[in-house]
CSV table of C-alpha atoms in Angstrom, one decimal:
chain,number,residue,atom,x,y,z
Y,291,UNK,CA,168.6,125.3,96.5
Y,292,UNK,CA,169.9,121.8,96.3
Y,293,UNK,CA,168.0,119.2,94.3
Y,294,UNK,CA,166.5,119.0,90.9
Y,295,UNK,CA,165.2,122.0,88.9
Y,296,UNK,CA,161.7,120.4,89.1
Y,297,UNK,CA,161.8,120.4,92.9
Y,298,UNK,CA,163.1,124.0,92.9
Y,299,UNK,CA,160.4,125.1,90.4
Y,300,UNK,CA,157.6,123.4,92.5
Y,301,UNK,CA,158.9,124.9,95.7
Y,302,UNK,CA,158.9,128.4,94.1
Y,303,UNK,CA,155.4,127.8,92.7
Y,304,UNK,CA,154.2,126.8,96.2
Y,305,UNK,CA,155.5,130.2,97.5
Y,306,UNK,CA,153.7,131.9,94.5
Y,307,UNK,CA,150.5,130.1,95.4
Y,308,UNK,CA,150.8,131.0,99.1
Y,309,UNK,CA,151.3,134.6,98.1
Y,310,UNK,CA,148.3,134.5,95.8
Y,311,UNK,CA,146.2,132.9,98.6
Y,312,UNK,CA,147.3,135.8,101.0
Y,313,UNK,CA,146.3,138.2,98.3
Y,314,UNK,CA,142.9,136.5,97.9
Y,315,UNK,CA,142.5,137.0,101.7
Y,316,UNK,CA,143.3,140.7,101.4
Y,317,UNK,CA,146.6,140.4,103.3
Y,318,UNK,CA,148.9,141.5,100.4
Y,319,UNK,CA,148.6,143.5,97.2
Y,320,UNK,CA,148.4,141.8,93.8
Y,321,UNK,CA,151.6,143.5,92.7
Y,322,UNK,CA,153.6,141.2,95.1
Y,323,UNK,CA,153.2,138.3,92.5
Y,324,UNK,CA,155.4,140.2,90.1
Y,325,UNK,CA,158.4,139.5,92.3
Y,326,UNK,CA,158.3,135.9,91.1
Y,327,UNK,CA,159.2,136.9,87.5
Y,328,UNK,CA,162.3,137.9,85.7
Y,329,UNK,CA,162.7,141.5,84.6
Y,330,UNK,CA,162.0,140.5,81.0
Y,331,UNK,CA,159.3,137.9,81.7
Y,332,UNK,CA,156.1,137.5,79.7
Y,333,UNK,CA,152.7,136.9,81.3
Y,334,UNK,CA,149.8,135.7,79.1
Y,335,UNK,CA,146.3,136.4,80.5
Y,336,UNK,CA,143.2,135.0,78.8
Y,337,UNK,CA,141.4,138.3,79.0
Y,338,UNK,CA,144.2,140.9,79.0
Y,339,UNK,CA,146.6,139.1,76.6
Y,340,UNK,CA,150.3,139.4,76.5
Y,341,UNK,CA,152.1,141.5,79.2
Y,342,UNK,CA,155.9,142.0,78.8
Y,343,UNK,CA,158.3,142.9,81.6
Y,344,UNK,CA,158.1,142.5,85.4
Y,345,UNK,CA,157.1,146.1,86.0
Y,346,UNK,CA,154.3,145.9,83.4
Y,347,UNK,CA,153.3,142.6,85.0
Y,348,UNK,CA,153.2,144.3,88.4
Y,349,UNK,CA,150.9,147.1,87.0
Y,350,UNK,CA,148.8,144.5,85.2
Y,351,UNK,CA,148.1,142.5,88.4
Y,352,UNK,CA,146.9,145.6,90.2
Y,353,UNK,CA,144.8,146.9,87.3
Y,354,UNK,CA,143.3,143.6,86.1
Y,355,UNK,CA,142.3,142.5,89.6
Y,356,UNK,CA,140.7,145.8,90.7
Y,357,UNK,CA,137.1,145.1,91.6
Y,358,UNK,CA,137.6,141.3,91.6
Y,359,UNK,CA,139.3,140.9,95.0
Y,360,UNK,CA,137.4,140.9,98.2
Y,361,UNK,CA,134.2,139.5,96.7
Y,362,UNK,CA,134.7,135.9,97.7
Y,363,UNK,CA,136.9,135.0,94.8
Y,364,UNK,CA,139.7,132.6,95.3
Y,365,UNK,CA,142.0,130.3,93.2
Y,366,UNK,CA,142.6,127.0,94.9
Y,367,UNK,CA,145.3,124.7,93.4
Y,368,UNK,CA,144.3,121.2,92.4
Y,369,UNK,CA,147.6,119.8,91.1
Y,370,UNK,CA,151.0,120.9,89.9
Y,371,UNK,CA,153.6,119.0,87.9
Y,372,UNK,CA,157.1,119.9,86.7
Y,373,UNK,CA,159.3,118.5,84.0
Y,374,UNK,CA,162.6,120.2,83.5
Y,375,UNK,CA,162.0,124.0,83.6
Y,376,UNK,CA,158.3,123.7,82.7
Y,377,UNK,CA,155.6,123.7,85.4
Y,378,UNK,CA,151.9,123.0,84.7
Y,379,UNK,CA,149.3,123.7,87.3
Y,380,UNK,CA,145.5,123.1,87.3
Y,381,UNK,CA,143.4,125.3,89.5
Y,382,UNK,CA,139.9,126.5,90.0
Y,383,UNK,CA,138.7,130.1,89.8
Y,384,UNK,CA,136.0,130.3,92.4
Y,385,UNK,CA,133.8,133.3,91.8
Y,386,UNK,CA,131.8,133.1,95.0
Y,387,UNK,CA,129.2,130.7,96.2
Y,388,UNK,CA,125.6,129.9,95.3
Y,389,UNK,CA,122.8,130.0,97.8
Y,390,UNK,CA,123.2,126.2,98.3
Y,391,UNK,CA,126.9,126.7,99.2
Y,392,UNK,CA,128.4,125.2,96.1
Y,393,UNK,CA,130.9,127.3,94.3
Y,394,UNK,CA,130.6,129.3,91.1
Y,395,UNK,CA,133.7,127.6,89.5
Y,396,UNK,CA,135.7,127.8,86.3
Y,397,UNK,CA,138.6,125.5,85.9
Y,398,UNK,CA,142.0,127.0,84.8
Y,399,UNK,CA,145.4,125.9,83.7
Y,400,UNK,CA,148.8,127.6,83.9
Y,401,UNK,CA,152.0,126.8,82.1
Y,402,UNK,CA,155.1,128.5,83.6
Y,403,UNK,CA,158.8,128.3,82.7
Y,404,UNK,CA,161.2,128.4,85.7
Y,405,UNK,CA,164.7,129.9,85.3
Y,406,UNK,CA,166.1,129.5,88.9
Y,407,UNK,CA,166.6,131.9,91.7
Y,408,UNK,CA,162.9,131.9,92.6
Y,409,UNK,CA,161.8,133.4,89.2
Y,410,UNK,CA,159.7,132.4,86.2
Y,411,UNK,CA,160.3,134.0,82.8
Y,412,UNK,CA,156.9,133.0,81.3
Y,413,UNK,CA,153.4,132.3,82.5
Y,414,UNK,CA,150.4,131.4,80.4
Y,415,UNK,CA,147.1,131.3,82.2
Y,416,UNK,CA,144.2,129.5,80.4
Y,417,UNK,CA,140.5,129.8,81.2
Y,418,UNK,CA,137.5,129.1,79.0
Y,419,UNK,CA,136.3,132.8,78.8
Y,420,UNK,CA,132.9,131.7,77.4
Y,421,UNK,CA,132.5,129.7,80.6
Y,422,UNK,CA,133.6,132.7,82.7
Y,423,UNK,CA,131.1,135.0,81.0
Y,424,UNK,CA,128.2,132.5,81.3
Y,425,UNK,CA,129.1,132.0,85.0
Y,426,UNK,CA,129.2,135.7,85.7
Y,427,UNK,CA,125.8,136.2,84.0
Y,428,UNK,CA,124.3,133.3,85.9
Y,429,UNK,CA,125.4,134.7,89.2
Y,430,UNK,CA,124.1,138.1,88.3
Y,431,UNK,CA,127.6,139.7,88.7
Y,432,UNK,CA,127.9,143.4,88.0
Y,433,UNK,CA,131.2,145.1,87.9
Y,434,UNK,CA,131.9,147.4,90.9
Y,435,UNK,CA,133.1,150.9,90.2
Y,436,UNK,CA,136.8,150.0,90.6
Y,437,UNK,CA,136.7,147.3,88.0
Y,438,UNK,CA,138.8,147.8,84.9
Y,439,UNK,CA,137.8,146.3,81.6
Y,440,UNK,CA,140.4,144.3,79.7
Y,441,UNK,CA,141.7,145.9,76.4
Y,442,UNK,CA,139.3,145.6,73.5
Y,443,UNK,CA,142.1,144.1,71.3
Y,444,UNK,CA,144.6,142.4,73.6
Y,445,UNK,CA,147.9,141.1,72.1
Y,446,UNK,CA,147.3,137.3,71.6
Y,447,UNK,CA,150.9,136.4,70.8
Y,448,UNK,CA,151.7,133.5,73.2
Y,449,UNK,CA,155.2,132.9,72.0
Y,450,UNK,CA,158.0,132.5,74.5
Y,451,UNK,CA,159.9,135.7,75.2
Y,452,UNK,CA,163.4,136.8,74.7
Y,453,UNK,CA,163.6,135.6,78.3
Y,454,UNK,CA,163.7,132.1,76.8
Y,455,UNK,CA,167.5,132.6,76.8
Y,456,UNK,CA,167.3,132.2,80.6
Y,457,UNK,CA,166.3,128.6,80.1
Y,458,UNK,CA,169.3,127.8,78.0
Y,459,UNK,CA,171.7,129.3,80.6
Y,460,UNK,CA,169.9,127.4,83.4
Y,461,UNK,CA,170.6,124.1,81.7
Y,462,UNK,CA,174.3,124.8,81.4
């Protein structure tokens, strides 16, 4: 792709968001998002912690989203910016709608590192999990049978992975 690394990162992220939107609509499986990551990527989830490797990320998407898809949840993007290989995106996690039509909403932020060729080597999603819990209680949400609880003691290491080497080679 011709142009700056920022433009390429943003174009790839736009495809990522389009894929996620199609997943929210039930048109694709969650595992399709793993295709946007390098084989040695790291994904940091606020509830599930650190996930290493594309195939583990693929499995994580399916397992972690079971029971959350198809209940009116969505993740609209508000803004995205890129500087060099780093991309930051602010989005809302919409957990459904109140009787008055306003959304049950929790704001989120993602930091990703882009390595080229349509792939990211790192993604760190941030949500205020206290706000998530309070919102879910207020809406009276109960987990459906297919829901999977996050690990009791997730790995909280948010350091960049060995995949960081991808960033050095992409600058050469």
